[in-house]
C-alpha atoms as a printed R data frame, in Angstrom:
    type eleno elety resid chain resno      x       y       z
1   ATOM     1    CA   MET     A     1 40.552 -59.277 191.280
2   ATOM     2    CA   LYS     A     2 44.176 -58.162 191.034
3   ATOM     3    CA   ILE     A     3 47.160 -60.499 191.090
4   ATOM     4    CA   LYS     A     4 50.815 -59.557 191.569
5   ATOM     5    CA   LEU     A     5 53.842 -61.833 191.366
6   ATOM     6    CA   TRP     A     6 56.446 -61.329 194.099
7   ATOM     7    CA   GLY     A     7 58.443 -64.541 193.600
8   ATOM     8    CA   VAL     A     8 58.602 -66.655 190.432
9   ATOM     9    CA   ARG     A     9 61.646 -68.901 190.916
10  ATOM    10    CA   GLY     A    10 61.634 -72.551 191.969
11  ATOM    11    CA   SER     A    11 63.778 -74.631 194.345
12  ATOM    12    CA   PHE     A    12 65.902 -71.873 195.868
13  ATOM    13    CA   PRO     A    13 66.420 -68.101 195.539
14  ATOM    14    CA   THR     A    14 68.944 -66.933 192.983
15  ATOM    15    CA   THR     A    15 70.762 -63.664 192.402
16  ATOM    16    CA   LEU     A    16 72.458 -62.206 189.364
17  ATOM    17    CA   SER     A    17 76.224 -62.640 189.402
18  ATOM    18    CA   SER     A    18 78.630 -59.822 188.528
19  ATOM    19    CA   LYS     A    19 79.382 -61.684 185.304
20  ATOM    20    CA   SER     A    20 75.683 -61.789 184.377
21  ATOM    21    CA   ILE     A    21 75.323 -58.047 184.956
22  ATOM    22    CA   GLU     A    22 78.457 -57.401 182.903
23  ATOM    23    CA   GLU     A    23 77.031 -59.437 180.019
24  ATOM    24    CA   LYS     A    24 73.792 -57.434 180.153
25  ATOM    25    CA   ILE     A    25 75.736 -54.163 179.951
26  ATOM    26    CA   ILE     A    26 77.762 -55.484 177.013
27  ATOM    27    CA   ALA     A    27 74.578 -56.614 175.240
28  ATOM    28    CA   ALA     A    28 72.985 -53.187 175.717
29  ATOM    29    CA   LEU     A    29 76.038 -51.231 174.553
30  ATOM    30    CA   THR     A    30 76.489 -53.512 171.546
31  ATOM    31    CA   ILE     A    31 73.140 -52.444 170.088
32  ATOM    32    CA   ALA     A    32 73.323 -48.803 171.193
33  ATOM    33    CA   LYS     A    33 73.752 -46.064 168.571
34  ATOM    34    CA   PRO     A    34 75.630 -42.820 169.323
35  ATOM    35    CA   GLY     A    35 72.358 -40.949 169.698
36  ATOM    36    CA   ASP     A    36 71.123 -43.453 172.294
37  ATOM    37    CA   ILE     A    37 73.824 -42.430 174.775
38  ATOM    38    CA   SER     A    38 74.273 -38.749 173.952
39  ATOM    39    CA   SER     A    39 72.455 -37.514 177.067
40  ATOM    40    CA   GLU     A    40 70.913 -38.854 180.255
41  ATOM    41    CA   GLU     A    41 67.463 -38.445 178.731
42  ATOM    42    CA   SER     A    42 68.403 -40.443 175.627
43  ATOM    43    CA   VAL     A    43 70.066 -43.119 177.755
44  ATOM    44    CA   ARG     A    44 66.926 -43.511 179.862
45  ATOM    45    CA   GLU     A    45 64.751 -43.762 176.758
46  ATOM    46    CA   PHE     A    46 67.125 -46.310 175.213
47  ATOM    47    CA   VAL     A    47 67.161 -48.456 178.350
48  ATOM    48    CA   ALA     A    48 63.373 -48.269 178.693
49  ATOM    49    CA   ASN     A    49 63.000 -49.875 175.269
50  ATOM    50    CA   LEU     A    50 65.468 -52.698 175.839
51  ATOM    51    CA   PRO     A    51 64.159 -56.266 176.298
52  ATOM    52    CA   LEU     A    52 63.597 -57.304 179.914
53  ATOM    53    CA   SER     A    53 66.351 -59.905 179.710
54  ATOM    54    CA   VAL     A    54 68.860 -57.141 178.893
55  ATOM    55    CA   LYS     A    55 67.744 -54.239 181.089
56  ATOM    56    CA   GLY     A    56 66.578 -56.351 184.030
57  ATOM    57    CA   THR     A    57 65.742 -59.879 185.092
58  ATOM    58    CA   TYR     A    58 62.796 -62.218 185.422
59  ATOM    59    CA   GLY     A    59 63.635 -62.415 189.118
60  ATOM    60    CA   GLY     A    60 65.295 -64.712 191.600
61  ATOM    61    CA   ASN     A    61 62.868 -64.869 194.535
62  ATOM    62    CA   THR     A    62 60.886 -68.016 195.225
63  ATOM    63    CA   THR     A    63 57.140 -68.384 195.088
64  ATOM    64    CA   CYS     A    64 54.812 -65.714 196.441
65  ATOM    65    CA   ILE     A    65 51.602 -64.423 194.855
66  ATOM    66    CA   GLU     A    66 49.490 -61.502 196.064
67  ATOM    67    CA   VAL     A    67 45.749 -61.602 195.297
68  ATOM    68    CA   ARG     A    68 43.530 -58.597 195.994
69  ATOM    69    CA   THR     A    69 39.785 -59.035 195.610
70  ATOM    70    CA   SER     A    70 37.448 -56.180 194.767
71  ATOM    71    CA   SER     A    71 35.903 -56.592 198.241
72  ATOM    72    CA   GLY     A    72 39.249 -55.751 199.826
73  ATOM    73    CA   GLU     A    73 40.471 -59.219 200.821
74  ATOM    74    CA   LEU     A    74 44.211 -59.866 200.703
75  ATOM    75    CA   ILE     A    75 45.111 -63.456 199.869
76  ATOM    76    CA   ILE     A    76 48.800 -64.404 199.819
77  ATOM    77    CA   ILE     A    77 49.675 -67.660 198.091
78  ATOM    78    CA   ASP     A    78 52.878 -69.226 199.429
79  ATOM    79    CA   CYS     A    79 55.626 -67.652 201.493
80  ATOM    80    CA   GLY     A    80 58.799 -68.074 199.471
81  ATOM    81    CA   SER     A    81 61.473 -65.387 199.588
82  ATOM    82    CA   GLY     A    82 59.263 -63.138 197.453
83  ATOM    83    CA   ILE     A    83 57.060 -62.478 200.487
84  ATOM    84    CA   ILE     A    84 59.876 -60.436 202.066
85  ATOM    85    CA   ASN     A    85 59.483 -57.620 199.527
86  ATOM    86    CA   LEU     A    86 55.697 -57.882 199.751
87  ATOM    87    CA   GLY     A    87 55.994 -57.507 203.512
88  ATOM    88    CA   ASN     A    88 58.141 -54.401 203.184
89  ATOM    89    CA   GLU     A    89 55.495 -52.820 200.976
90  ATOM    90    CA   LEU     A    90 52.672 -53.797 203.335
91  ATOM    91    CA   MET     A    91 54.491 -52.169 206.251
92  ATOM    92    CA   VAL     A    92 53.906 -48.765 204.658
93  ATOM    93    CA   GLY     A    93 50.153 -49.155 205.262
94  ATOM    94    CA   ASP     A    94 47.938 -50.765 207.916
95  ATOM    95    CA   PHE     A    95 50.371 -53.603 208.596
96  ATOM    96    CA   GLY     A    96 52.978 -51.133 209.784
97  ATOM    97    CA   ARG     A    97 50.479 -49.849 212.370
98  ATOM    98    CA   GLY     A    98 49.308 -53.246 213.580
99  ATOM    99    CA   LYS     A    99 45.951 -52.977 211.819
100 ATOM   100    CA   GLY     A   100 46.495 -55.333 208.887
101 ATOM   101    CA   VAL     A   101 44.520 -58.473 208.056
102 ATOM   102    CA   ALA     A   102 45.609 -61.074 205.500
103 ATOM   103    CA   ASN     A   103 44.835 -64.633 204.445
104 ATOM   104    CA   ILE     A   104 47.753 -66.931 203.609
105 ATOM   105    CA   TYR     A   105 47.288 -70.106 201.566
106 ATOM   106    CA   LEU     A   106 50.183 -72.575 201.535
107 ATOM   107    CA   THR     A   107 50.373 -75.067 198.688
108 ATOM   108    CA   HIS     A   108 52.962 -77.169 200.533
109 ATOM   109    CA   THR     A   109 55.894 -76.744 202.888
110 ATOM   110    CA   HIS     A   110 58.976 -77.372 200.787
111 ATOM   111    CA   TRP     A   111 61.547 -74.741 201.758
112 ATOM   112    CA   ASP     A   112 61.224 -72.587 198.652
113 ATOM   113    CA   HIS     A   113 57.569 -71.985 199.585
114 ATOM   114    CA   ILE     A   114 58.041 -71.129 203.258
115 ATOM   115    CA   ASN     A   115 61.567 -69.700 203.543
116 ATOM   116    CA   GLY     A   116 60.332 -66.101 203.564
117 ATOM   117    CA   ILE     A   117 58.196 -66.502 206.700
118 ATOM   118    CA   PRO     A   118 60.954 -65.679 209.232
119 ATOM   119    CA   PHE     A   119 61.666 -62.421 207.361
120 ATOM   120    CA   PHE     A   120 58.078 -61.317 206.660
121 ATOM   121    CA   ALA     A   121 57.999 -58.057 208.617
122 ATOM   122    CA   PRO     A   122 54.204 -57.792 209.208
123 ATOM   123    CA   LEU     A   123 54.282 -61.031 211.226
124 ATOM   124    CA   PHE     A   124 56.378 -59.259 213.865
125 ATOM   125    CA   VAL     A   125 53.851 -56.450 214.449
126 ATOM   126    CA   LYS     A   126 51.384 -56.859 217.300
127 ATOM   127    CA   GLY     A   127 47.806 -56.305 216.200
128 ATOM   128    CA   ASN     A   128 48.193 -57.682 212.686
129 ATOM   129    CA   ARG     A   129 46.023 -60.724 212.005
130 ATOM   130    CA   PHE     A   130 46.847 -63.628 209.697
131 ATOM   131    CA   ASN     A   131 44.597 -66.532 208.749
132 ATOM   132    CA   PHE     A   132 46.527 -69.517 207.392
133 ATOM   133    CA   TYR     A   133 44.684 -71.931 205.073
134 ATOM   134    CA   SER     A   134 45.930 -75.256 203.740
135 ATOM   135    CA   PRO     A   135 44.860 -78.886 203.335
136 ATOM   136    CA   ILE     A   136 47.964 -79.775 205.392
137 ATOM   137    CA   PRO     A   137 46.670 -80.730 208.871
138 ATOM   138    CA   ASP     A   138 49.956 -80.165 210.733
139 ATOM   139    CA   LEU     A   139 50.809 -76.905 208.980
140 ATOM   140    CA   LYS     A   140 51.661 -74.951 212.116
141 ATOM   141    CA   GLU     A   141 53.967 -77.678 213.388
142 ATOM   142    CA   ARG     A   142 55.842 -77.610 210.091
143 ATOM   143    CA   ILE     A   143 56.265 -73.831 210.228
144 ATOM   144    CA   ASP     A   144 57.318 -74.043 213.867
145 ATOM   145    CA   HIS     A   145 59.991 -76.556 212.903
146 ATOM   146    CA   GLN     A   146 61.554 -74.111 210.437
147 ATOM   147    CA   GLN     A   147 62.095 -71.636 213.279
148 ATOM   148    CA   VAL     A   148 63.298 -73.789 216.156
149 ATOM   149    CA   LYS     A   149 66.163 -72.128 218.025
150 ATOM   150    CA   THR     A   150 68.782 -74.288 216.306
151 ATOM   151    CA   HIS     A   151 67.612 -72.972 212.926
152 ATOM   152    CA   PHE     A   152 66.563 -69.379 213.620
153 ATOM   153    CA   PRO     A   153 66.862 -67.025 216.606
154 ATOM   154    CA   VAL     A   154 63.143 -66.106 216.680
155 ATOM   155    CA   THR     A   155 60.437 -68.766 216.954
156 ATOM   156    CA   PHE     A   156 57.230 -68.503 214.970
157 ATOM   157    CA   ASP     A   157 55.243 -67.975 218.184
158 ATOM   158    CA   ASP     A   158 57.600 -65.129 219.173
159 ATOM   159    CA   MET     A   159 56.406 -63.168 216.126
160 ATOM   160    CA   ALA     A   160 53.893 -60.831 217.764
161 ATOM   161    CA   SER     A   161 51.015 -60.877 215.265
162 ATOM   162    CA   SER     A   162 47.872 -62.955 215.714
163 ATOM   163    CA   LYS     A   163 47.895 -66.197 213.713
164 ATOM   164    CA   ARG     A   164 45.029 -68.649 213.155
165 ATOM   165    CA   PHE     A   165 45.141 -71.915 211.203
166 ATOM   166    CA   PHE     A   166 42.331 -73.481 209.164
167 ATOM   167    CA   THR     A   167 42.600 -76.949 207.642
168 ATOM   168    CA   ILE     A   168 40.550 -77.150 204.456
169 ATOM   169    CA   LYS     A   169 39.469 -80.197 202.493
170 ATOM   170    CA   PRO     A   170 40.786 -80.652 198.952
171 ATOM   171    CA   ASP     A   171 38.212 -81.097 196.175
172 ATOM   172    CA   GLU     A   172 35.695 -79.033 198.135
173 ATOM   173    CA   ASP     A   173 34.839 -75.356 197.895
174 ATOM   174    CA   PHE     A   174 35.694 -73.082 200.789
175 ATOM   175    CA   TYR     A   175 35.064 -69.386 201.256
176 ATOM   176    CA   ILE     A   176 36.962 -66.351 202.431
177 ATOM   177    CA   ASN     A   177 34.017 -64.034 202.950
178 ATOM   178    CA   GLU     A   178 32.208 -64.043 199.578
179 ATOM   179    CA   ASN     A   179 35.224 -65.286 197.595
180 ATOM   180    CA   LYS     A   180 34.987 -68.941 196.550
181 ATOM   181    CA   LEU     A   181 38.176 -71.001 196.560
182 ATOM   182    CA   TYR     A   182 38.891 -74.588 195.621
183 ATOM   183    CA   SER     A   183 41.984 -76.619 196.479
184 ATOM   184    CA   LYS     A   184 43.215 -79.572 194.426
185 ATOM   185    CA   SER     A   185 45.929 -82.126 195.148
186 ATOM   186    CA   MET     A   186 48.729 -82.080 192.575
187 ATOM   187    CA   PRO     A   187 51.218 -84.799 191.560
188 ATOM   188    CA   HIS     A   188 54.405 -83.797 193.384
189 ATOM   189    CA   PRO     A   189 56.822 -85.655 195.682
190 ATOM   190    CA   GLY     A   190 55.723 -84.983 199.246
191 ATOM   191    CA   GLY     A   191 52.412 -83.577 198.045
192 ATOM   192    CA   SER     A   192 51.291 -80.156 196.862
193 ATOM   193    CA   TYR     A   193 47.981 -78.377 196.250
194 ATOM   194    CA   GLY     A   194 46.817 -75.986 193.589
195 ATOM   195    CA   LEU     A   195 44.364 -73.172 194.259
196 ATOM   196    CA   ARG     A   196 41.412 -71.848 192.256
197 ATOM   197    CA   VAL     A   197 40.043 -68.418 193.213
198 ATOM   198    CA   GLU     A   198 36.692 -67.190 191.905
199 ATOM   199    CA   GLU     A   199 35.248 -63.720 192.248
200 ATOM   200    CA   GLY     A   200 32.053 -63.121 190.314
201 ATOM   201    CA   ASP     A   201 32.661 -64.449 186.816
202 ATOM   202    CA   LYS     A   202 36.465 -64.112 187.048
203 ATOM   203    CA   VAL     A   203 38.681 -67.137 187.702
204 ATOM   204    CA   PHE     A   204 42.326 -67.303 188.735
205 ATOM   205    CA   VAL     A   205 43.999 -70.732 188.852
206 ATOM   206    CA   PHE     A   206 47.429 -71.325 190.362
207 ATOM   207    CA   THR     A   207 49.352 -74.563 190.412
208 ATOM   208    CA   SER     A   208 52.981 -74.641 191.349
209 ATOM   209    CA   ASP     A   209 54.988 -77.824 191.878
210 ATOM   210    CA   CYS     A   210 53.007 -80.268 189.787
211 ATOM   211    CA   GLU     A   211 54.205 -82.961 187.425
212 ATOM   212    CA   PHE     A   212 52.019 -83.806 184.471
213 ATOM   213    CA   ASN     A   213 53.338 -85.798 181.534
214 ATOM   214    CA   ILE     A   214 52.146 -86.730 178.068
215 ATOM   215    CA   ASN     A   215 50.668 -90.033 179.244
216 ATOM   216    CA   GLU     A   216 48.344 -88.233 181.666
217 ATOM   217    CA   ILE     A   217 46.968 -85.594 179.292
218 ATOM   218    CA   ASP     A   218 44.357 -87.901 177.766
219 ATOM   219    CA   ASP     A   219 43.196 -89.013 181.201
220 ATOM   220    CA   ILE     A   220 43.161 -85.777 183.144
221 ATOM   221    CA   HIS     A   221 39.397 -85.455 183.639
222 ATOM   222    CA   ALA     A   222 39.730 -85.451 187.425
223 ATOM   223    CA   TYR     A   223 41.252 -81.972 187.136
224 ATOM   224    CA   GLU     A   224 38.529 -80.468 184.945
225 ATOM   225    CA   ASP     A   225 36.719 -78.607 187.741
226 ATOM   226    CA   PHE     A   226 40.014 -77.142 188.875
227 ATOM   227    CA   PHE     A   227 41.378 -75.929 185.528
228 ATOM   228    CA   LYS     A   228 38.264 -75.100 183.486
229 ATOM   229    CA   ASN     A   229 37.634 -71.624 182.081
230 ATOM   230    CA   ALA     A   230 40.421 -69.787 183.886
231 ATOM   231    CA   ASP     A   231 40.863 -66.154 182.985
232 ATOM   232    CA   LEU     A   232 44.427 -66.524 184.251
233 ATOM   233    CA   LEU     A   233 46.315 -69.783 184.740
234 ATOM   234    CA   ILE     A   234 49.751 -69.695 186.370
235 ATOM   235    CA   PHE     A   235 51.408 -73.079 185.893
236 ATOM   236    CA   ASP     A   236 54.630 -74.772 186.998
237 ATOM   237    CA   THR     A   237 56.901 -75.124 183.953
238 ATOM   238    CA   GLN     A   238 60.267 -75.516 185.669
239 ATOM   239    CA   TYR     A   239 61.690 -77.969 183.132
240 ATOM   240    CA   THR     A   240 62.098 -78.167 179.376
241 ATOM   241    CA   ILE     A   241 60.165 -80.949 177.657
242 ATOM   242    CA   ASN     A   242 63.332 -83.078 177.349
243 ATOM   243    CA   GLU     A   243 64.120 -82.661 181.045
244 ATOM   244    CA   ALA     A   244 60.544 -83.479 182.035
245 ATOM   245    CA   LEU     A   245 60.388 -86.598 179.864
246 ATOM   246    CA   LEU     A   246 63.955 -87.915 180.046
247 ATOM   247    CA   ASP     A   247 66.256 -86.492 182.708
248 ATOM   248    CA   LYS     A   248 64.029 -85.396 185.564
249 ATOM   249    CA   THR     A   249 61.034 -87.684 185.640
250 ATOM   250    CA   SER     A   250 59.411 -87.946 189.082
251 ATOM   251    CA   TRP     A   251 61.130 -84.727 190.183
252 ATOM   252    CA   GLY     A   252 57.732 -83.058 190.487
253 ATOM   253    CA   HIS     A   253 57.601 -80.406 187.771
254 ATOM   254    CA   SER     A   254 56.107 -79.889 184.319
255 ATOM   255    CA   SER     A   255 57.094 -78.266 181.014
256 ATOM   256    CA   ALA     A   256 55.662 -75.422 178.931
257 ATOM   257    CA   SER     A   257 54.214 -77.703 176.253
258 ATOM   258    CA   ILE     A   258 52.310 -79.746 178.856
259 ATOM   259    CA   ALA     A   259 51.032 -76.541 180.454
260 ATOM   260    CA   ILE     A   260 49.835 -75.303 177.064
261 ATOM   261    CA   ASP     A   261 48.047 -78.594 176.349
262 ATOM   262    CA   ILE     A   262 46.205 -78.413 179.680
263 ATOM   263    CA   ALA     A   263 45.413 -74.712 179.340
264 ATOM   264    CA   VAL     A   264 43.979 -75.209 175.860
265 ATOM   265    CA   LYS     A   265 42.061 -78.357 176.827
266 ATOM   266    CA   TYR     A   266 40.257 -76.490 179.611
267 ATOM   267    CA   GLU     A   267 39.928 -73.187 177.719
268 ATOM   268    CA   ALA     A   268 42.119 -70.908 179.800
269 ATOM   269    CA   LYS     A   269 42.292 -67.392 178.382
270 ATOM   270    CA   LYS     A   270 45.825 -66.622 179.536
271 ATOM   271    CA   LEU     A   271 48.666 -68.921 180.584
272 ATOM   272    CA   VAL     A   272 51.750 -67.732 182.468
273 ATOM   273    CA   LEU     A   273 54.823 -69.974 182.682
274 ATOM   274    CA   PHE     A   274 56.048 -70.088 186.280
275 ATOM   275    CA   HIS     A   275 58.440 -71.577 188.883
276 ATOM   276    CA   HIS     A   276 61.588 -71.057 186.832
277 ATOM   277    CA   ASP     A   277 64.525 -73.380 187.391
278 ATOM   278    CA   PRO     A   278 67.203 -71.614 189.465
279 ATOM   279    CA   SER     A   279 69.880 -72.572 186.937
280 ATOM   280    CA   TYR     A   280 68.096 -70.830 184.055
281 ATOM   281    CA   SER     A   281 69.441 -67.459 182.954
282 ATOM   282    CA   ASP     A   282 67.197 -64.725 181.594
283 ATOM   283    CA   ASP     A   283 68.365 -65.655 178.094
284 ATOM   284    CA   LYS     A   284 67.378 -69.288 178.709
285 ATOM   285    CA   LEU     A   285 63.928 -68.157 179.858
286 ATOM   286    CA   ASN     A   286 63.606 -66.121 176.655
287 ATOM   287    CA   ILE     A   287 64.308 -69.287 174.672
288 ATOM   288    CA   ILE     A   288 61.728 -71.243 176.683
289 ATOM   289    CA   LEU     A   289 59.093 -68.597 175.957
290 ATOM   290    CA   SER     A   290 60.051 -68.513 172.263
291 ATOM   291    CA   ASN     A   291 59.856 -72.313 171.978
292 ATOM   292    CA   ALA     A   292 56.478 -72.294 173.740
293 ATOM   293    CA   LYS     A   293 55.152 -69.743 171.246
294 ATOM   294    CA   SER     A   294 56.447 -71.905 168.385
295 ATOM   295    CA   TYR     A   295 54.594 -74.853 169.894
296 ATOM   296    CA   ILE     A   296 51.410 -72.788 169.902
297 ATOM   297    CA   ASN     A   297 51.919 -71.628 166.301
298 ATOM   298    CA   ALA     A   298 52.373 -75.233 165.177
299 ATOM   299    CA   ASN     A   299 49.087 -76.264 166.773
300 ATOM   300    CA   ARG     A   300 46.209 -75.173 164.562
301 ATOM   301    CA   LYS     A   301 43.637 -76.155 167.200
302 ATOM   302    CA   ILE     A   302 44.699 -73.318 169.502
303 ATOM   303    CA   LYS     A   303 42.511 -70.222 169.226
304 ATOM   304    CA   ASP     A   304 44.056 -66.952 168.107
305 ATOM   305    CA   ASP     A   305 42.953 -65.163 171.291
306 ATOM   306    CA   PHE     A   306 44.886 -67.511 173.578
307 ATOM   307    CA   ILE     A   307 47.567 -65.503 175.422
308 ATOM   308    CA   LEU     A   308 50.903 -66.891 176.595
309 ATOM   309    CA   ASP     A   309 53.401 -65.100 178.832
310 ATOM   310    CA   ILE     A   310 56.236 -65.914 181.216
311 ATOM   311    CA   ALA     A   311 56.339 -64.866 184.866
312 ATOM   312    CA   CYS     A   312 58.605 -62.120 186.122
313 ATOM   313    CA   GLU     A   313 58.743 -60.423 189.497
314 ATOM   314    CA   GLY     A   314 56.445 -57.424 189.739
315 ATOM   315    CA   MET     A   315 54.118 -58.625 186.976
316 ATOM   316    CA   GLU     A   316 50.501 -57.619 187.632
317 ATOM   317    CA   PHE     A   317 47.161 -58.827 186.270
318 ATOM   318    CA   ASP     A   318 43.740 -57.206 186.581
319 ATOM   319    CA   LEU     A   319 40.868 -59.638 186.025
């Protein structure tokens, strides 16, 4: 099973400002030595070794995850603005010829998780087939509403591909061919659902837009079947611990320390911090990752082989 991140930002898409790019250039040149910029080759080598937050960005597109199973199934989780770039890549292959087939799972229909649908190129190609899965019973009506003529010039039904909708039950297994999936309701205003994907003995767990707090950690047994033994856990950590506990309670998102506690409790092998706040710069995300690692180092109960990372666009995992 292969997973690729196409959108990692929460709430709304963000772009780097001219000032942000200028600061990155200044940061790079400040640490450069004369030999680092003596030729194009040396410049390229110097840039290649710079930290991501200096030479690039964690990304500004909203949630979209690509899952490829070893049996050839394509499962797309959420249709935030990240799905636009995924769609452009898919158009190079079967989807550009009207021969593509994909499964789309929607966790919920807040705008940052569906705003890429009108611009997802494969949906416009006749012959392509899409199976939409969600516990939301009126999913199609919600998507239709986003593309009424007053909001967008092309309706969802005008997009020429074939589209089928399947309402699944949370807390029950469902299958896409031989791949077992499990959907779980998450604490989030308006509702949201996490997704567990199993292929053989490999487990991928994704939960975006969920709010867990310290008071719930000791009484979280209802989520055991969802979280347990994940090879990869991607978890909503939009807020800092102070924001989650003091300033933004009931806003529907968690913090890195809470994510770590849950990951460790249910023996996840790798945790990836996800759904970054749109106001956070790359430097701020570096600090969040550094603080999360400090939290791990201060907790002697956490095993040495536990892996922590932070999501960035284009990141890939092979389970």
